[in-house]
PDB file of C-alpha atoms in Angstrom:
ATOM      1  CA  GLY A   1      75.049  76.524 -22.612  1.00 75.00           C
ATOM      2  CA  CYS A   2      73.459  75.342 -19.988  1.00 80.00           C
ATOM      3  CA  ALA A   3      74.343  75.518 -16.660  1.00 67.00           C
ATOM      4  CA  GLY A   4      76.610  72.713 -15.120  1.00 58.00           C
ATOM      5  CA  ARG A   5      79.031  72.885 -18.439  1.00 53.00           C
ATOM      6  CA  ALA A   6      81.961  74.152 -16.377  1.00 53.00           C
ATOM      7  CA  GLY A   7      83.621  76.382 -17.884  1.00 52.00           C
ATOM      8  CA  ARG A   8      81.325  78.268 -20.146  1.00 56.00           C
ATOM      9  CA  PRO A   9      80.711  82.045 -19.494  1.00 56.00           C
ATOM     10  CA  ARG A  10      77.298  83.564 -19.227  1.00 65.00           C
ATOM     11  CA  GLU A  11      75.454  79.330 -18.818  1.00 82.00           C
ATOM     12  CA  ASN A  12      71.620  79.718 -18.814  1.00 86.00           C
ATOM     13  CA  PRO A  13      70.592  77.958 -15.960  1.00 93.00           C
ATOM     14  CA  ILE A  14      68.334  74.272 -15.744  1.00 95.00           C
ATOM     15  CA  PRO A  15      64.684  74.976 -15.427  1.00 97.00           C
ATOM     16  CA  ALA A  16      63.376  74.415 -12.540  1.00 97.00           C
ATOM     17  CA  THR A  17      61.087  70.885 -12.296  1.00 98.00           C
ATOM     18  CA  PRO A  18      57.925  71.322 -13.360  1.00 98.00           C
ATOM     19  CA  THR A  19      55.057  70.766 -11.070  1.00 98.00           C
ATOM     20  CA  ALA A  20      52.642  68.229 -12.536  1.00 98.00           C
ATOM     21  CA  GLY A  21      49.109  67.748 -11.841  1.00 98.00           C
ATOM     22  CA  SER A  22      45.659  66.200 -13.185  1.00 98.00           C
ATOM     23  CA  ASN A  23      42.212  65.631 -12.046  1.00 98.00           C
ATOM     24  CA  SER A  24      42.900  62.019 -11.084  1.00 97.00           C
ATOM     25  CA  PRO A  25      41.004  59.830 -10.504  1.00 97.00           C
ATOM     26  CA  VAL A  26      38.885  59.385 -13.165  1.00 98.00           C
ATOM     27  CA  CYS A  27      36.185  57.340 -14.692  1.00 98.00           C
ATOM     28  CA  GLU A  28      36.414  55.373 -17.466  1.00 98.00           C
ATOM     29  CA  GLY A  29      35.348  57.744 -20.695  1.00 97.00           C
ATOM     30  CA  GLN A  30      35.670  61.092 -18.769  1.00 98.00           C
ATOM     31  CA  THR A  31      38.766  63.359 -19.996  1.00 98.00           C
ATOM     32  CA  ILE A  32      42.105  63.381 -18.086  1.00 98.00           C
ATOM     33  CA  ASN A  33      43.159  66.827 -17.775  1.00 98.00           C
ATOM     34  CA  LEU A  34      46.754  67.363 -17.183  1.00 98.00           C
ATOM     35  CA  THR A  35      48.102  70.492 -15.431  1.00 98.00           C
ATOM     36  CA  ALA A  36      51.528  72.148 -15.005  1.00 98.00           C
ATOM     37  CA  ASN A  37      52.677  75.484 -13.768  1.00 97.00           C
ATOM     38  CA  THR A  38      53.334  78.132 -16.045  1.00 96.00           C
ATOM     39  CA  VAL A  39      56.799  79.230 -16.487  1.00 96.00           C
ATOM     40  CA  ALA A  40      57.848  82.342 -19.271  1.00 95.00           C
ATOM     41  CA  GLY A  41      59.244  81.419 -22.437  1.00 95.00           C
ATOM     42  CA  ALA A  42      58.893  77.602 -21.622  1.00 97.00           C
ATOM     43  CA  THR A  43      58.103  74.678 -24.056  1.00 98.00           C
ATOM     44  CA  TYR A  44      56.774  71.833 -22.823  1.00 98.00           C
ATOM     45  CA  SER A  45      57.479  68.184 -23.259  1.00 98.00           C
ATOM     46  CA  TRP A  46      54.513  65.527 -21.708  1.00 98.00           C
ATOM     47  CA  THR A  47      55.217  61.829 -21.910  1.00 98.00           C
ATOM     48  CA  GLY A  48      52.764  59.250 -20.457  1.00 98.00           C
ATOM     49  CA  PRO A  49      51.236  55.390 -20.988  1.00 98.00           C
ATOM     50  CA  GLY A  50      49.897  54.306 -24.245  1.00 95.00           C
ATOM     51  CA  GLY A  51      53.276  56.275 -26.315  1.00 96.00           C
ATOM     52  CA  PHE A  52      50.931  59.908 -24.868  1.00 98.00           C
ATOM     53  CA  THR A  53      52.889  62.888 -26.033  1.00 98.00           C
ATOM     54  CA  SER A  54      51.894  66.470 -26.221  1.00 98.00           C
ATOM     55  CA  ALA A  55      53.771  69.816 -26.034  1.00 98.00           C
ATOM     56  CA  LEU A  56      50.751  71.462 -24.612  1.00 98.00           C
ATOM     57  CA  GLU A  57      51.205  73.135 -20.954  1.00 98.00           C
ATOM     58  CA  ASP A  58      47.793  71.741 -19.830  1.00 98.00           C
ATOM     59  CA  PRO A  59      47.156  68.590 -21.885  1.00 98.00           C
ATOM     60  CA  SER A  60      43.743  66.941 -21.997  1.00 98.00           C
ATOM     61  CA  ARG A  61      43.420  63.056 -22.967  1.00 98.00           C
ATOM     62  CA  PRO A  62      39.774  62.304 -23.932  1.00 98.00           C
ATOM     63  CA  GLY A  63      37.607  58.741 -23.572  1.00 97.00           C
ATOM     64  CA  ALA A  64      39.899  57.889 -20.742  1.00 98.00           C
ATOM     65  CA  THR A  65      40.343  53.993 -20.244  1.00 97.00           C
ATOM     66  CA  ALA A  66      42.266  51.800 -18.159  1.00 96.00           C
ATOM     67  CA  ALA A  67      45.171  51.509 -20.023  1.00 97.00           C
ATOM     68  CA  MET A  68      45.651  55.169 -19.900  1.00 98.00           C
ATOM     69  CA  SER A  69      46.357  54.849 -16.010  1.00 98.00           C
ATOM     70  CA  GLY A  70      49.765  55.188 -15.089  1.00 98.00           C
ATOM     71  CA  VAL A  71      52.519  57.708 -14.664  1.00 98.00           C
ATOM     72  CA  TYR A  72      52.997  61.293 -16.730  1.00 98.00           C
ATOM     73  CA  SER A  73      55.743  63.198 -17.245  1.00 98.00           C
ATOM     74  CA  VAL A  74      56.439  67.059 -18.237  1.00 98.00           C
ATOM     75  CA  THR A  75      59.552  68.301 -18.685  1.00 98.00           C
ATOM     76  CA  ILE A  76      60.094  72.309 -19.653  1.00 98.00           C
ATOM     77  CA  THR A  77      62.871  73.613 -21.767  1.00 98.00           C
ATOM     78  CA  VAL A  78      63.258  77.549 -21.941  1.00 97.00           C
ATOM     79  CA  ALA A  79      66.505  78.801 -23.846  1.00 95.00           C
ATOM     80  CA  GLY A  80      67.637  75.397 -24.851  1.00 95.00           C
ATOM     81  CA  CYS A  81      68.071  73.841 -21.130  1.00 97.00           C
ATOM     82  CA  THR A  82      65.792  71.387 -20.126  1.00 97.00           C
ATOM     83  CA  SER A  83      64.099  70.855 -16.643  1.00 98.00           C
ATOM     84  CA  ALA A  84      64.448  67.846 -15.213  1.00 98.00           C
ATOM     85  CA  ALA A  85      60.549  65.866 -15.177  1.00 98.00           C
ATOM     86  CA  GLY A  86      57.750  66.145 -12.782  1.00 98.00           C
ATOM     87  CA  THR A  87      55.244  63.351 -12.528  1.00 98.00           C
ATOM     88  CA  THR A  88      51.796  62.631 -11.550  1.00 98.00           C
ATOM     89  CA  ASN A  89      49.888  59.269 -11.334  1.00 98.00           C
ATOM     90  CA  VAL A  90      46.893  59.090 -13.220  1.00 98.00           C
ATOM     91  CA  THR A  91      44.117  56.666 -12.405  1.00 98.00           C
ATOM     92  CA  VAL A  92      41.263  55.581 -14.502  1.00 98.00           C
ATOM     93  CA  ASN A  93      39.104  53.497 -12.814  1.00 98.00           C
ATOM     94  CA  PRO A  94      36.362  51.518 -14.532  1.00 97.00           C
ATOM     95  CA  ILE A  95      32.684  51.858 -14.915  1.00 97.00           C
ATOM     96  CA  PRO A  96      30.484  49.340 -12.653  1.00 97.00           C
ATOM     97  CA  ALA A  97      28.232  47.150 -14.161  1.00 97.00           C
ATOM     98  CA  THR A  98      24.830  47.719 -14.636  1.00 98.00           C
ATOM     99  CA  PRO A  99      23.082  46.226 -11.500  1.00 98.00           C
ATOM    100  CA  THR A 100      20.036  43.962 -11.539  1.00 98.00           C
ATOM    101  CA  ALA A 101      16.784  45.521  -9.894  1.00 98.00           C
ATOM    102  CA  GLY A 102      13.786  43.442  -8.784  1.00 98.00           C
ATOM    103  CA  SER A 103      11.165  43.422  -6.612  1.00 98.00           C
ATOM    104  CA  ASN A 104       8.028  41.474  -5.256  1.00 98.00           C
ATOM    105  CA  SER A 105       5.475  43.124  -7.780  1.00 97.00           C
ATOM    106  CA  PRO A 106       2.916  42.903  -7.990  1.00 98.00           C
ATOM    107  CA  ILE A 107       1.659  43.132  -5.029  1.00 98.00           C
ATOM    108  CA  CYS A 108      -1.511  44.427  -3.580  1.00 97.00           C
ATOM    109  CA  ALA A 109      -2.413  48.486  -1.893  1.00 97.00           C
ATOM    110  CA  GLY A 110      -1.443  48.148   1.669  1.00 97.00           C
ATOM    111  CA  GLN A 111       1.311  45.456   1.379  1.00 98.00           C
ATOM    112  CA  THR A 112       5.136  45.968   1.560  1.00 98.00           C
ATOM    113  CA  LEU A 113       7.145  46.979  -1.455  1.00 98.00           C
ATOM    114  CA  ASN A 114      10.366  45.013  -1.622  1.00 98.00           C
ATOM    115  CA  LEU A 115      12.890  46.161  -3.583  1.00 98.00           C
ATOM    116  CA  THR A 116      16.085  44.111  -4.571  1.00 98.00           C
ATOM    117  CA  ALA A 117      19.632  44.722  -5.795  1.00 98.00           C
ATOM    118  CA  ASN A 118      22.593  42.465  -6.780  1.00 97.00           C
ATOM    119  CA  THR A 119      25.554  42.940  -4.258  1.00 97.00           C
ATOM    120  CA  VAL A 120      28.437  44.872  -5.666  1.00 96.00           C
ATOM    121  CA  ALA A 121      31.623  44.962  -3.376  1.00 94.00           C
ATOM    122  CA  SER A 122      32.112  48.546  -2.498  1.00 94.00           C
ATOM    123  CA  ALA A 123      29.561  50.018  -3.690  1.00 97.00           C
ATOM    124  CA  THR A 124      26.920  52.795  -2.692  1.00 98.00           C
ATOM    125  CA  TYR A 125      23.658  52.398  -3.966  1.00 98.00           C
ATOM    126  CA  SER A 126      21.302  55.011  -5.681  1.00 98.00           C
ATOM    127  CA  TRP A 127      17.177  54.237  -6.047  1.00 98.00           C
ATOM    128  CA  THR A 128      14.677  56.565  -7.679  1.00 98.00           C
ATOM    129  CA  GLY A 129      11.811  55.914  -8.617  1.00 98.00           C
ATOM    130  CA  PRO A 130       7.872  57.283  -8.887  1.00 98.00           C
ATOM    131  CA  GLY A 131       6.803  59.844  -6.540  1.00 94.00           C
ATOM    132  CA  GLY A 132       9.943  61.626  -5.777  1.00 96.00           C
ATOM    133  CA  PHE A 133      10.943  58.088  -4.188  1.00 98.00           C
ATOM    134  CA  THR A 134      14.872  57.996  -3.231  1.00 98.00           C
ATOM    135  CA  SER A 135      17.048  55.807  -1.076  1.00 98.00           C
ATOM    136  CA  SER A 136      20.649  55.076  -0.674  1.00 98.00           C
ATOM    137  CA  LEU A 137      19.705  50.978   0.487  1.00 98.00           C
ATOM    138  CA  GLU A 138      20.907  47.997  -1.624  1.00 98.00           C
ATOM    139  CA  ASP A 139      17.353  46.387  -0.507  1.00 98.00           C
ATOM    140  CA  PRO A 140      15.148  49.119   0.204  1.00 98.00           C
ATOM    141  CA  SER A 141      11.704  48.545   1.421  1.00 98.00           C
ATOM    142  CA  ILE A 142       8.068  51.084   1.245  1.00 97.00           C
ATOM    143  CA  SER A 143       5.653  49.816   3.477  1.00 97.00           C
ATOM    144  CA  ASN A 144       1.689  50.235   3.033  1.00 97.00           C
ATOM    145  CA  ALA A 145       2.492  50.553  -0.762  1.00 97.00           C
ATOM    146  CA  THR A 146       0.015  52.521  -2.907  1.00 97.00           C
ATOM    147  CA  THR A 147      -1.034  52.264  -6.032  1.00 97.00           C
ATOM    148  CA  ALA A 148       0.342  55.825  -7.048  1.00 97.00           C
ATOM    149  CA  MET A 149       3.950  53.870  -6.257  1.00 98.00           C
ATOM    150  CA  SER A 150       3.443  51.765  -9.142  1.00 98.00           C
ATOM    151  CA  GLY A 151       5.874  52.438 -12.102  1.00 98.00           C
ATOM    152  CA  VAL A 152       9.516  52.035 -13.025  1.00 98.00           C
ATOM    153  CA  TYR A 153      12.145  52.081 -10.560  1.00 98.00           C
ATOM    154  CA  SER A 154      15.548  52.608 -11.171  1.00 98.00           C
ATOM    155  CA  VAL A 155      18.856  52.221  -9.189  1.00 98.00           C
ATOM    156  CA  THR A 156      22.828  53.250 -10.206  1.00 98.00           C
ATOM    157  CA  VAL A 157      26.250  51.740  -8.051  1.00 98.00           C
ATOM    158  CA  ILE A 158      28.491  54.016  -6.968  1.00 98.00           C
ATOM    159  CA  VAL A 159      32.460  52.440  -7.053  1.00 97.00           C
ATOM    160  CA  SER A 160      35.649  54.877  -6.399  1.00 95.00           C
ATOM    161  CA  GLY A 161      33.468  57.897  -7.662  1.00 95.00           C
ATOM    162  CA  CYS A 162      32.193  55.873 -10.887  1.00 98.00           C
ATOM    163  CA  THR A 163      28.364  55.584 -11.482  1.00 98.00           C
ATOM    164  CA  SER A 164      27.174  52.330 -13.396  1.00 98.00           C
ATOM    165  CA  ALA A 165      24.410  52.864 -15.963  1.00 98.00           C
ATOM    166  CA  ALA A 166      20.946  52.134 -14.410  1.00 98.00           C
ATOM    167  CA  GLY A 167      19.405  48.841 -13.684  1.00 98.00           C
ATOM    168  CA  THR A 168      15.188  48.892 -14.005  1.00 98.00           C
ATOM    169  CA  THR A 169      12.481  47.094 -12.758  1.00 98.00           C
ATOM    170  CA  SER A 170       8.670  47.671 -13.669  1.00 98.00           C
ATOM    171  CA  VAL A 171       6.232  47.703 -10.079  1.00 98.00           C
ATOM    172  CA  THR A 172       2.717  47.008 -10.106  1.00 98.00           C
ATOM    173  CA  VAL A 173       0.558  47.918  -6.874  1.00 98.00           C
ATOM    174  CA  ASN A 174      -2.617  46.707  -7.556  1.00 96.00           C
ATOM    175  CA  PRO A 175      -5.626  48.408  -5.950  1.00 95.00           C
ATOM    176  CA  ILE A 176      -7.896  46.538  -2.939  1.00 93.00           C
ATOM    177  CA  PRO A 177     -11.620  45.422  -5.078  1.00 90.00           C
ATOM    178  CA  ALA A 178     -14.315  46.822  -3.166  1.00 88.00           C
ATOM    179  CA  ALA A 179     -16.100  44.524  -0.838  1.00 88.00           C
ATOM    180  CA  PRO A 180     -18.721  42.817  -2.707  1.00 88.00           C
ATOM    181  CA  THR A 181     -22.360  42.561  -2.155  1.00 89.00           C
ATOM    182  CA  ALA A 182     -23.247  39.376  -1.076  1.00 91.00           C
ATOM    183  CA  GLY A 183     -27.043  37.942  -0.719  1.00 84.00           C
ATOM    184  CA  SER A 184     -29.395  34.885  -0.494  1.00 82.00           C
ATOM    185  CA  ASN A 185     -33.024  33.403  -0.843  1.00 82.00           C
ATOM    186  CA  SER A 186     -33.295  33.623   3.020  1.00 86.00           C
ATOM    187  CA  PRO A 187     -35.512  32.760   4.943  1.00 92.00           C
ATOM    188  CA  LEU A 188     -36.703  29.071   3.525  1.00 86.00           C
ATOM    189  CA  CYS A 189     -37.579  25.972   4.489  1.00 91.00           C
ATOM    190  CA  GLU A 190     -35.705  22.625   5.159  1.00 89.00           C
ATOM    191  CA  GLY A 191     -35.045  20.843   2.177  1.00 89.00           C
ATOM    192  CA  MET A 192     -34.997  23.989   0.025  1.00 87.00           C
ATOM    193  CA  THR A 193     -31.490  24.938  -1.587  1.00 91.00           C
ATOM    194  CA  LEU A 194     -29.859  28.184  -0.571  1.00 86.00           C
ATOM    195  CA  ASN A 195     -29.188  30.007  -3.329  1.00 88.00           C
ATOM    196  CA  LEU A 196     -26.129  32.591  -2.049  1.00 88.00           C
ATOM    197  CA  THR A 197     -25.511  35.427  -4.614  1.00 85.00           C
ATOM    198  CA  ALA A 198     -22.473  37.963  -4.746  1.00 89.00           C
ATOM    199  CA  SER A 199     -22.548  41.277  -6.982  1.00 85.00           C
ATOM    200  CA  ASN A 200     -20.266  40.909 -10.679  1.00 87.00           C
ATOM    201  CA  ILE A 201     -16.785  42.225 -10.151  1.00 84.00           C
ATOM    202  CA  ALA A 202     -14.748  42.095 -13.469  1.00 83.00           C
ATOM    203  CA  GLY A 203     -12.093  39.780 -13.851  1.00 79.00           C
ATOM    204  CA  ALA A 204     -12.502  38.347 -10.223  1.00 87.00           C
ATOM    205  CA  THR A 205     -12.802  35.247  -8.384  1.00 89.00           C
ATOM    206  CA  TYR A 206     -14.808  34.457  -5.470  1.00 88.00           C
ATOM    207  CA  LEU A 207     -14.405  32.451  -1.822  1.00 93.00           C
ATOM    208  CA  TRP A 208     -17.085  32.217  -0.191  1.00 90.00           C
ATOM    209  CA  SER A 209     -17.255  30.967   3.663  1.00 93.00           C
ATOM    210  CA  GLY A 210     -20.070  30.024   5.976  1.00 90.00           C
ATOM    211  CA  PRO A 211     -21.109  27.755   8.869  1.00 93.00           C
ATOM    212  CA  SER A 212     -20.447  24.123   9.265  1.00 88.00           C
ATOM    213  CA  GLY A 213     -17.188  24.829   7.230  1.00 92.00           C
ATOM    214  CA  PHE A 214     -18.909  25.911   3.949  1.00 90.00           C
ATOM    215  CA  THR A 215     -16.350  26.927   1.204  1.00 94.00           C
TER     216      THR A 215
END
């Protein structure tokens, strides 16, 4: 018999309540690891949310979901006598939604590149990008942009220790065109036609200005 039943000799003692623990909090999709202290000769009985049961000393629940949050209990049985239950509270936090990344691309070399992400309550931000760029700001800026800064920028948000998938935005930093070579048929006489010329630059549009408001 077990201790507590009066009048029976050589009763076995009730085992001490086991110490239950876990790696809580965890994120959705991670593994919940439950732990109990080792007791010689003991068998273990765990119960938990969603009908969870286990006879292991230190069971695991892979692929954690929010429904697995709650109180887990463990008892030990030694020589036919069962302890009171030790408990541990497990929290499974959700994975944040993927942030929406954006920028003021395309821009020209020398301008400021402005990166943007949507606001997420209680989040911290992690940006990465070309040339080893990193930032923990929600909306970072890079002054005096260069063409080497062109490429894909990624941002994740972290809430309660859980990291979202990355939102991305593609950035283009265009080079400043070489200065065109300007010329004319000057000098010429009054009444003649002034012909202005500029070097041919592929894909370019041209803007002339000159005396008396000429454009």
